[in-house]
C-alpha atoms as a PDB file:
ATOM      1  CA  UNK A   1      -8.074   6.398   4.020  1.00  0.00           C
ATOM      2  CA  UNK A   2     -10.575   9.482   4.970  1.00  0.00           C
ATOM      3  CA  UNK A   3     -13.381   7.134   4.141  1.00  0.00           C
ATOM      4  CA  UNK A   4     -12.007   4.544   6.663  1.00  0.00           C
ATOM      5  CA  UNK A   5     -11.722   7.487   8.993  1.00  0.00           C
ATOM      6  CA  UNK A   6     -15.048   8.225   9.019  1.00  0.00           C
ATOM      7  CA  UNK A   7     -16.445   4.621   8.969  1.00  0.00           C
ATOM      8  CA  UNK A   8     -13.759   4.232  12.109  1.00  0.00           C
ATOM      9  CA  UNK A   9     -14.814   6.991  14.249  1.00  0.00           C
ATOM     10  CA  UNK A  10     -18.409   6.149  13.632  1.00  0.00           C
ATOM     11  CA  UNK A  11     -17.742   2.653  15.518  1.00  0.00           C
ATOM     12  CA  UNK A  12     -16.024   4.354  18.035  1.00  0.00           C
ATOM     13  CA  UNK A  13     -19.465   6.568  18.285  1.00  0.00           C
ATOM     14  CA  UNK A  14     -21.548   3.699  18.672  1.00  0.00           C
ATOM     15  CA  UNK A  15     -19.882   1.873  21.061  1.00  0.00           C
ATOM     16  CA  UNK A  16     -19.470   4.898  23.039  1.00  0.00           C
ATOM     17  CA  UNK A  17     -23.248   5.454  22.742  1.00  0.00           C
ATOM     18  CA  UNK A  18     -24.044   1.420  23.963  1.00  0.00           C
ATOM     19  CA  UNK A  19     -21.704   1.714  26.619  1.00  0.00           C
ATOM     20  CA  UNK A  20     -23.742   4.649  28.434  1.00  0.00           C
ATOM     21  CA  UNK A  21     -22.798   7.585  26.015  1.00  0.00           C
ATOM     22  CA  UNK A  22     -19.533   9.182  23.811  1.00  0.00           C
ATOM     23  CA  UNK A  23     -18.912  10.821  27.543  1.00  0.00           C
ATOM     24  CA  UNK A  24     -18.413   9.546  31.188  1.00  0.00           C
ATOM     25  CA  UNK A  25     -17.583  12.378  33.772  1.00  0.00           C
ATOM     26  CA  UNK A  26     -16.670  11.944  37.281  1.00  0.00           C
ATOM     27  CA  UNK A  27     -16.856  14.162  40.386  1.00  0.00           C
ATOM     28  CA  UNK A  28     -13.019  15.276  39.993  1.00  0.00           C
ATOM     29  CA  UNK A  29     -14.548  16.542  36.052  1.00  0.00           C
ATOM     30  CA  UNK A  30     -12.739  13.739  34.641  1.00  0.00           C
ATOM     31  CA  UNK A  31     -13.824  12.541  30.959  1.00  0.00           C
ATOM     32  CA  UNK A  32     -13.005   9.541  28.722  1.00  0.00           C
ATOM     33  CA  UNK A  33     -13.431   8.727  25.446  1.00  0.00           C
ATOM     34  CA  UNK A  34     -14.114   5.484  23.712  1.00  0.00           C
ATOM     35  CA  UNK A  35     -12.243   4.776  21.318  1.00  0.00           C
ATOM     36  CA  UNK A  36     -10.395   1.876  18.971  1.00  0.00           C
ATOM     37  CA  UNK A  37      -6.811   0.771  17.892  1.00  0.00           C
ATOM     38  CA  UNK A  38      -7.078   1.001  14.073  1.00  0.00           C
ATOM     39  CA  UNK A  39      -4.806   0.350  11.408  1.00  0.00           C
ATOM     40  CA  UNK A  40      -2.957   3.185  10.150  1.00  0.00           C
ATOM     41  CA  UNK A  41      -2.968   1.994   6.301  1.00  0.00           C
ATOM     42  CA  UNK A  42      -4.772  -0.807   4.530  1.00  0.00           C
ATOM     43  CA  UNK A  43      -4.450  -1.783   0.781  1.00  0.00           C
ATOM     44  CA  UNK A  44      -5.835  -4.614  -1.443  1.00  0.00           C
ATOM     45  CA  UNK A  45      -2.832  -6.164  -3.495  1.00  0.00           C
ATOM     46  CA  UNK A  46      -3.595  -7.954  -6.454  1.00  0.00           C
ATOM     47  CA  UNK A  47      -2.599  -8.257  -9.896  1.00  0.00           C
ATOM     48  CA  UNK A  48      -3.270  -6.273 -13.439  1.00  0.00           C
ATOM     49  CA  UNK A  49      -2.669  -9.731 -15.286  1.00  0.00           C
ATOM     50  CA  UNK A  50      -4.282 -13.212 -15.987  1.00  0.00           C
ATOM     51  CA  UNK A  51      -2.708 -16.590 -14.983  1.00  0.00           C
ATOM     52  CA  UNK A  52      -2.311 -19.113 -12.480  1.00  0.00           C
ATOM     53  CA  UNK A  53      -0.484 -18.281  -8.747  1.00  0.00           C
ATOM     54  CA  UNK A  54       2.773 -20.641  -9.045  1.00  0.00           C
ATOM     55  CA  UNK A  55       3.858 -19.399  -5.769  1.00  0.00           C
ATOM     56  CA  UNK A  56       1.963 -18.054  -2.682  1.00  0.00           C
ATOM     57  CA  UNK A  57       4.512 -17.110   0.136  1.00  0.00           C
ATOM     58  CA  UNK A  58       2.613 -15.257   2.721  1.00  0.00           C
ATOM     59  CA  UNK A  59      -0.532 -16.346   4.957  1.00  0.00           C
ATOM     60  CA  UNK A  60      -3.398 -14.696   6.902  1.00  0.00           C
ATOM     61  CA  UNK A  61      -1.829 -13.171  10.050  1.00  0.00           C
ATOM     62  CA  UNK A  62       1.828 -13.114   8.567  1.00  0.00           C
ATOM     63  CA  UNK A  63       4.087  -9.880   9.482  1.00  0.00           C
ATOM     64  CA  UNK A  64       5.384  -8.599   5.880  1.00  0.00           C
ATOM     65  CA  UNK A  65       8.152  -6.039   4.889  1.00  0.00           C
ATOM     66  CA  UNK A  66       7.891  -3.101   2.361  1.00  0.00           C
ATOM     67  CA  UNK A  67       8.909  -4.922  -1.288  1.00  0.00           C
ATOM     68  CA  UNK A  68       9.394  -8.499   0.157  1.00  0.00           C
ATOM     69  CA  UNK A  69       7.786 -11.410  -2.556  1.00  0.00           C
ATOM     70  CA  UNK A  70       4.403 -12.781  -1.283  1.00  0.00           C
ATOM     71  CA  UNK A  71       3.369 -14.306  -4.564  1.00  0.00           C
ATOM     72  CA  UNK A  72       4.108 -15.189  -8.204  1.00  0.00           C
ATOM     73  CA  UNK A  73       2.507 -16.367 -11.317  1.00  0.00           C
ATOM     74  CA  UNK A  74       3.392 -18.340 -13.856  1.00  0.00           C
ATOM     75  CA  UNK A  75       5.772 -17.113 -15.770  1.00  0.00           C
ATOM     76  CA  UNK A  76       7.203 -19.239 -18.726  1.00  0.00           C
ATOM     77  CA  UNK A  77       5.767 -17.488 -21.896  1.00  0.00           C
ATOM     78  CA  UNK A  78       6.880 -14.307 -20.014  1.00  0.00           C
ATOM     79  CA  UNK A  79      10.224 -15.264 -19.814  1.00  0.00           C
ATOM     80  CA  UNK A  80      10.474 -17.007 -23.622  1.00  0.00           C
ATOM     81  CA  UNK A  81       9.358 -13.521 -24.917  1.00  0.00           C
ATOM     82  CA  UNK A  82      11.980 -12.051 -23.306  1.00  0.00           C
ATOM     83  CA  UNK A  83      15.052 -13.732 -24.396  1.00  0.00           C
ATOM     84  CA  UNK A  84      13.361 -13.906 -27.810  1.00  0.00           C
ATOM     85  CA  UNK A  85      13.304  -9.993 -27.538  1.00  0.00           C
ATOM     86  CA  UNK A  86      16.923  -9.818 -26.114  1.00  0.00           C
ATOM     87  CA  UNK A  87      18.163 -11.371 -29.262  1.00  0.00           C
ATOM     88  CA  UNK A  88      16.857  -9.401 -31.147  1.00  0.00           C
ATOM     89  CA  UNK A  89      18.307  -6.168 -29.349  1.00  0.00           C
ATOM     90  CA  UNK A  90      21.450  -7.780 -29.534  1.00  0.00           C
ATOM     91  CA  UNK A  91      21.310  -8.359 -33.326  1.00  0.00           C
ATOM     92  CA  UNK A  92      19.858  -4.871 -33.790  1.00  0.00           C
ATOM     93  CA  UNK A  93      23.051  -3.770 -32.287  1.00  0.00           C
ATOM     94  CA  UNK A  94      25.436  -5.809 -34.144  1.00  0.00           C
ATOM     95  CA  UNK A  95      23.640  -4.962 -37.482  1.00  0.00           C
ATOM     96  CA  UNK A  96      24.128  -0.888 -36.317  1.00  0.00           C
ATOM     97  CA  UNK A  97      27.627  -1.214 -35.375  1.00  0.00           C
ATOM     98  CA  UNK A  98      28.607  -3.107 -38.926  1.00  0.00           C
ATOM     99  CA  UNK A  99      26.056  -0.755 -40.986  1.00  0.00           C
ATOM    100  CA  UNK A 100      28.284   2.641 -39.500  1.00  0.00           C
ATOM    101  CA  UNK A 101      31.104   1.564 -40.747  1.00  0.00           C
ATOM    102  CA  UNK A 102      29.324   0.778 -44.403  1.00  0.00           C
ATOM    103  CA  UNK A 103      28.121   4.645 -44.074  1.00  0.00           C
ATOM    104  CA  UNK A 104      31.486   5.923 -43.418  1.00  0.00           C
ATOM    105  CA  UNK A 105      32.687   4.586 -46.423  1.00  0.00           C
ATOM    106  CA  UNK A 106      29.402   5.634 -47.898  1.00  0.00           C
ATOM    107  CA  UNK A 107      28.088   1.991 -49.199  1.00  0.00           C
ATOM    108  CA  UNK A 108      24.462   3.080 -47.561  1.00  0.00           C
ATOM    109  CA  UNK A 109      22.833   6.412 -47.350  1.00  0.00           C
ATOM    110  CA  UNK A 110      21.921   8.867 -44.222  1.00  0.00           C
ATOM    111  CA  UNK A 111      18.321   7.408 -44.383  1.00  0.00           C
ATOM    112  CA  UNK A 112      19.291   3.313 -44.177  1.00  0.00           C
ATOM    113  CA  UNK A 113      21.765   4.448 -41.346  1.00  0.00           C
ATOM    114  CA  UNK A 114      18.793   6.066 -39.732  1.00  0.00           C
ATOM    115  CA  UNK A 115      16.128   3.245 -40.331  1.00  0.00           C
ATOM    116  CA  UNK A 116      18.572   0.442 -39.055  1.00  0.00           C
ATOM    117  CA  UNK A 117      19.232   2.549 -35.808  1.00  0.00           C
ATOM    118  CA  UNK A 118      15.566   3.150 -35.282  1.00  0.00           C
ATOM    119  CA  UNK A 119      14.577  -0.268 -35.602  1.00  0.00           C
ATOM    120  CA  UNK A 120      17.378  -1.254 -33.303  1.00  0.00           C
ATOM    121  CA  UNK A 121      15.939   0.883 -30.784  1.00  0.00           C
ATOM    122  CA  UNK A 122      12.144  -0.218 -31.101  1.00  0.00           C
ATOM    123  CA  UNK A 123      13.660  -3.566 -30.166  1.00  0.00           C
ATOM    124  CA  UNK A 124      15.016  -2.222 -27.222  1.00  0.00           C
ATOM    125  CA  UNK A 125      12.134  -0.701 -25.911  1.00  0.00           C
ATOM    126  CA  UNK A 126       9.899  -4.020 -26.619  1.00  0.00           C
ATOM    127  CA  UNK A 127      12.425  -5.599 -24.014  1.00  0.00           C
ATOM    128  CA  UNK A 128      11.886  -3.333 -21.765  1.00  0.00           C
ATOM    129  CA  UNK A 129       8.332  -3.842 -22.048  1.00  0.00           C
ATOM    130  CA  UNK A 130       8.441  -7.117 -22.050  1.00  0.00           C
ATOM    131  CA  UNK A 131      10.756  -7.110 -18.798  1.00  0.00           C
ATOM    132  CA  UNK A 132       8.157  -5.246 -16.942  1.00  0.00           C
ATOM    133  CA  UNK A 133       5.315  -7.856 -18.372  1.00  0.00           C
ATOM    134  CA  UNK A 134       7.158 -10.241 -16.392  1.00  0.00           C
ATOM    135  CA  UNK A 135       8.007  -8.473 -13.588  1.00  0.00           C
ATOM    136  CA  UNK A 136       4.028  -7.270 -13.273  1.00  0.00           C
ATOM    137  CA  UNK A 137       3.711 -11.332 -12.310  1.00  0.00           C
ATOM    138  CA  UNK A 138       6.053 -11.107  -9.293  1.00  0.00           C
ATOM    139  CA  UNK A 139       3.700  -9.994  -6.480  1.00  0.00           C
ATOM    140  CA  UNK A 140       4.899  -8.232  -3.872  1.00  0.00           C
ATOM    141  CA  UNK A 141       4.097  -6.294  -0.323  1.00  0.00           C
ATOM    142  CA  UNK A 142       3.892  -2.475  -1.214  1.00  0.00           C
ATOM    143  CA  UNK A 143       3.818  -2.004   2.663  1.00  0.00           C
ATOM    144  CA  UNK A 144       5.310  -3.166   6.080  1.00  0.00           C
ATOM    145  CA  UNK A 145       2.524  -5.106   7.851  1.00  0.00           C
ATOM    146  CA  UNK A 146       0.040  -8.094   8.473  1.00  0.00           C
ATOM    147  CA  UNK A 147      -1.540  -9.679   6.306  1.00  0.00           C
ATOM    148  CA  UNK A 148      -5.712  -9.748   7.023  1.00  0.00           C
ATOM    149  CA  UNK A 149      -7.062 -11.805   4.521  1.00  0.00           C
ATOM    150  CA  UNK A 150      -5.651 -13.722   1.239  1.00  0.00           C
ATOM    151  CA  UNK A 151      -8.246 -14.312  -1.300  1.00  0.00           C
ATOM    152  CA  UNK A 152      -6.725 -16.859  -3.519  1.00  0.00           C
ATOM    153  CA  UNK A 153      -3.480 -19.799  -3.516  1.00  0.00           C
ATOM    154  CA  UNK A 154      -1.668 -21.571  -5.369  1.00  0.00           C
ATOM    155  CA  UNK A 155      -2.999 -23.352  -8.113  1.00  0.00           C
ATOM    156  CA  UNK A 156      -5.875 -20.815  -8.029  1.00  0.00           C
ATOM    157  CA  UNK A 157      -6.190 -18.991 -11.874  1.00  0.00           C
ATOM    158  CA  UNK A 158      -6.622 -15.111 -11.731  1.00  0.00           C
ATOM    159  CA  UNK A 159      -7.632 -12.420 -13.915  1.00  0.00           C
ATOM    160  CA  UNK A 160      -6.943  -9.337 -12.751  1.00  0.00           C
ATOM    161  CA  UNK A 161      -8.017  -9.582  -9.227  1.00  0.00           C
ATOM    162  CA  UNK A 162      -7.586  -8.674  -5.458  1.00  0.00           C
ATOM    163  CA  UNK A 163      -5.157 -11.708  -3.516  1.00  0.00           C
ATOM    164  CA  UNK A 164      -4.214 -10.152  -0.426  1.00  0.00           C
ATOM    165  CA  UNK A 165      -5.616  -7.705   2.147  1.00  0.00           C
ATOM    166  CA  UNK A 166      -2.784  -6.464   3.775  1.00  0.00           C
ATOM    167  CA  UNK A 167      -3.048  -3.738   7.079  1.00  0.00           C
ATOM    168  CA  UNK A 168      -0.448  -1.507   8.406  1.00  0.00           C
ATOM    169  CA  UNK A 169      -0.049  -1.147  12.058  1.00  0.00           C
ATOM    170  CA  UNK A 170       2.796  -0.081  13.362  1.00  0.00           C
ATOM    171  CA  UNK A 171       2.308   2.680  14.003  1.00  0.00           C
ATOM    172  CA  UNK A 172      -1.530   2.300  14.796  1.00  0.00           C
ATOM    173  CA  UNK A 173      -4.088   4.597  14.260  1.00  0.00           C
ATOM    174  CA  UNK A 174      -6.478   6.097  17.418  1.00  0.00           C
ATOM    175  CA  UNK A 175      -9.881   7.348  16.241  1.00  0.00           C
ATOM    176  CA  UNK A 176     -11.631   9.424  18.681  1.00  0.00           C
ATOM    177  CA  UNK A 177     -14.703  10.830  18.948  1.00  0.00           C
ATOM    178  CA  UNK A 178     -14.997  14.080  21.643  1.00  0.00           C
ATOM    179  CA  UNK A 179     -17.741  16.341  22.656  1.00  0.00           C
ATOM    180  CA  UNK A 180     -17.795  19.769  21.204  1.00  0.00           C
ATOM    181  CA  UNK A 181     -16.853  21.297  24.862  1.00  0.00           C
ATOM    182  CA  UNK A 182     -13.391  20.432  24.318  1.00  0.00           C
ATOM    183  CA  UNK A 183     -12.879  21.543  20.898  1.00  0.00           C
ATOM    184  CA  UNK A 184     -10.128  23.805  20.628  1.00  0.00           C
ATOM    185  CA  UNK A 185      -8.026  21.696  22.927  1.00  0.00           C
ATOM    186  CA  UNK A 186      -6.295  19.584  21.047  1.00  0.00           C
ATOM    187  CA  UNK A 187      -3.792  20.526  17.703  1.00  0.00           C
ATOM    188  CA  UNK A 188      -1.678  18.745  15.264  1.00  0.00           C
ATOM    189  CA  UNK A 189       1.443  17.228  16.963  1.00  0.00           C
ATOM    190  CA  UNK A 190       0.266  17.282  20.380  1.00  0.00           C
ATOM    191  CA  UNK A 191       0.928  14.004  22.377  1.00  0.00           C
ATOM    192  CA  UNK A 192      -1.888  12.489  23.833  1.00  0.00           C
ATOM    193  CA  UNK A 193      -2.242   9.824  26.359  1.00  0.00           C
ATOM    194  CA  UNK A 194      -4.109   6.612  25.987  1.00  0.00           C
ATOM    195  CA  UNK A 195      -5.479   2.998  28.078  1.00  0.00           C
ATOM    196  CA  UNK A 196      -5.958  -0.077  26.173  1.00  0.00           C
ATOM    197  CA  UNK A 197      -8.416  -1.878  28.831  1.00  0.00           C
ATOM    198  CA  UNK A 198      -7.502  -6.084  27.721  1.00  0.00           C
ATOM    199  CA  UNK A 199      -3.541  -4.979  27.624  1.00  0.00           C
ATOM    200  CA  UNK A 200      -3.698  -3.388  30.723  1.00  0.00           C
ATOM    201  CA  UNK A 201      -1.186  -0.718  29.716  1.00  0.00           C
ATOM    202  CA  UNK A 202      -1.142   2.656  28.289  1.00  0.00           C
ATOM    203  CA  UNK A 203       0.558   4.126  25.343  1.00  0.00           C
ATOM    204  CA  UNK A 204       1.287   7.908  24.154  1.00  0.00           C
ATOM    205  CA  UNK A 205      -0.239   8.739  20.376  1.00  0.00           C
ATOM    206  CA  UNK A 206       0.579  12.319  18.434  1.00  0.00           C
ATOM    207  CA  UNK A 207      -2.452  14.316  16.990  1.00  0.00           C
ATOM    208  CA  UNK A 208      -2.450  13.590  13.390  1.00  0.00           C
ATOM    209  CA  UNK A 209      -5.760  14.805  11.962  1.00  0.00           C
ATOM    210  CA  UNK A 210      -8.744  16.265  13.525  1.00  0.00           C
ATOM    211  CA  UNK A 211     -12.504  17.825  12.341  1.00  0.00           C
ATOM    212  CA  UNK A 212     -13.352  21.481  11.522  1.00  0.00           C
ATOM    213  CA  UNK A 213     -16.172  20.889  11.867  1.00  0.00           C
ATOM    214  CA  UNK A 214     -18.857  19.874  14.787  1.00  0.00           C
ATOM    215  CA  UNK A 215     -21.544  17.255  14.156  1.00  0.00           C
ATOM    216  CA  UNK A 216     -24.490  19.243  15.417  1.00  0.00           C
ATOM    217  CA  UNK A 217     -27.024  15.981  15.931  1.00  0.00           C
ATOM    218  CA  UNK A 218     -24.274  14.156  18.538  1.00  0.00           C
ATOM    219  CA  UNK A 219     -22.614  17.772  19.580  1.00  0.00           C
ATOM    220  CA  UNK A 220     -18.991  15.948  19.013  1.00  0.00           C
ATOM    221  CA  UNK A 221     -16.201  15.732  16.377  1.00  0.00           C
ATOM    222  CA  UNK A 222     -13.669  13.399  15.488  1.00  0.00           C
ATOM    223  CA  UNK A 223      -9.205  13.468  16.496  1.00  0.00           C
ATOM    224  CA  UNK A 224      -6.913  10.817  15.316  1.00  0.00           C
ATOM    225  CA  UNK A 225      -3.904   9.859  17.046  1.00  0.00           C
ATOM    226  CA  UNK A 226      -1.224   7.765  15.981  1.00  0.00           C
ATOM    227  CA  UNK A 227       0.041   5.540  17.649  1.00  0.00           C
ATOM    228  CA  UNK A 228       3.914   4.060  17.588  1.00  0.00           C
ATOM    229  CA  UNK A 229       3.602   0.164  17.838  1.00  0.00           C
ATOM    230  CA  UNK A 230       7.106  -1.306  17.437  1.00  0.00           C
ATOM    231  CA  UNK A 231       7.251  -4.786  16.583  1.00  0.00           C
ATOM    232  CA  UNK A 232       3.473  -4.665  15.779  1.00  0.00           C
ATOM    233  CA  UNK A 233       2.734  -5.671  19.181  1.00  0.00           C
ATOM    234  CA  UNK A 234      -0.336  -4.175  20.138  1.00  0.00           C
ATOM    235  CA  UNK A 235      -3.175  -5.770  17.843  1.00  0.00           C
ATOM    236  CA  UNK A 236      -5.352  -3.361  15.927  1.00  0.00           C
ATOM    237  CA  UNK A 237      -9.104  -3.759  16.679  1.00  0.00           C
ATOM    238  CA  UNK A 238      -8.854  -3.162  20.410  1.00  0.00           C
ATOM    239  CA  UNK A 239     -10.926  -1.090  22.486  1.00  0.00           C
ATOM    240  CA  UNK A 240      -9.470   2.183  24.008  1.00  0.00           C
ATOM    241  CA  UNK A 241      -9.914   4.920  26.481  1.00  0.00           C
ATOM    242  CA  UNK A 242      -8.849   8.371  25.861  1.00  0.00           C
ATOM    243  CA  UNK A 243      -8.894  10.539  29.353  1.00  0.00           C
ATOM    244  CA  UNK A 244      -8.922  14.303  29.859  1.00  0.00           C
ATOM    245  CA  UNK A 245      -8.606  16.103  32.569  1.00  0.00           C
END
């Protein structure tokens, strides 16, 4: 996320700049920043696996939980492997158990004993691979959020590619971009107060990450807040307004 950071505050620059400069001071010393209501996490879900999307659950501008299903693939040679290998485990097992009693009466030697049990427990450990093959075509949400964009649906073959762009924003992140006179001013944890314009309404946001270091060309440097939006109310991509006084 630093290079979303970056790319964030650098549109908060700019507008800032179009809009008259990063700055606006009043006779009563008051100054605000520009700034915007970001996401606080994004992530591209796809899949490391060819096939065709069975199932697509989830649509552009859907809320999504951490873990819930938003697509699957096909899985029917997925699941035939499987049971195949699960048979086998089971007979592996079967064959141990009646080959230990062979070797306490001493029919078969130390070394069969060992070579049945080994392959018994190869077999297990293919299922388990092949349980994870299958659950690799279940796709689903690694975060709580919206979804921004979905690249493919159902019916759509894949192989190995993105399907979802999905954005955290609750809570949402604040990138700001201040002038060098009030560095020093702000530290980690500190609540901060700021106006969303189009909402008419302002909200409080924590310090979560700010710049050691000035940008000499623009004299400024960059603080994130984050912002607490319950219910994922607030939309992200909004123009802010950070004051200080």
């Amino acid at each position: 996320m630093q290079g979303s950071f970056w790319k964030s505050a650098a549109l908060a620059a700019s507008l800032a700049l179009v809009s008259g400069g990063v700055w606006a001071q009043s006779s009563a010393t008051r100054q605000v920043s520009s700034c915007f209501l970001l996401p606080s996490h994004e992530v591209i879900v796809g899949t490391p696996l060819d096939g065709v999307l069975e199932v697509v659950s989830a649509d552009r501008g859907e809320l999504v939980k951490a873990g819930q299903v938003i697509a699957k693939m096909n899985t029917g040679l997925e699941q035939a492997q499987v049971q195949t290998q699960e048979a086998r485990a089971e007979f592996g097992d079967r064959k141990a158990r009646r080959n230990e009693d062979l070797y306490q009466k001493r029919v078969i030697s130390d070394h069969e004993l060992d070579e049945i049990k080994t392959e018994t427990n190869l077999a297990k450990l293919e299922l388990e691979e092949r349980k994870q093959q299958l659950k690799l075509r279940t796709i689903v949400s690694p975060i709580s959020g919206v979804i921004v964009d979905k690249y493919r649906s159902r019916g759509d073959l894949v192989k190995q590619e993105k399907i979802f762009k999905i954005a955290a924003i609750d809570p949402l992140n604040v990138e700001l971009v201040v002038n060098s006179r009030m560095f020093g001013q702000f530290k980690q944890g500190q609540v901060r107060e700021v106006s969303i314009p189009l909402l008419n309404k302002k909200v409080s946001g924590k310090v979560t990450s700010l710049d050691r270091v000035i940008d000499p060309a623009s004299g400024t440097f960059r603080v994130r807040l984050s912002v607490p939006n319950p219910g994922s109310q607030i939309p992200s991509g909004l123009q802010c307004e950070a004051n200080f006084n």
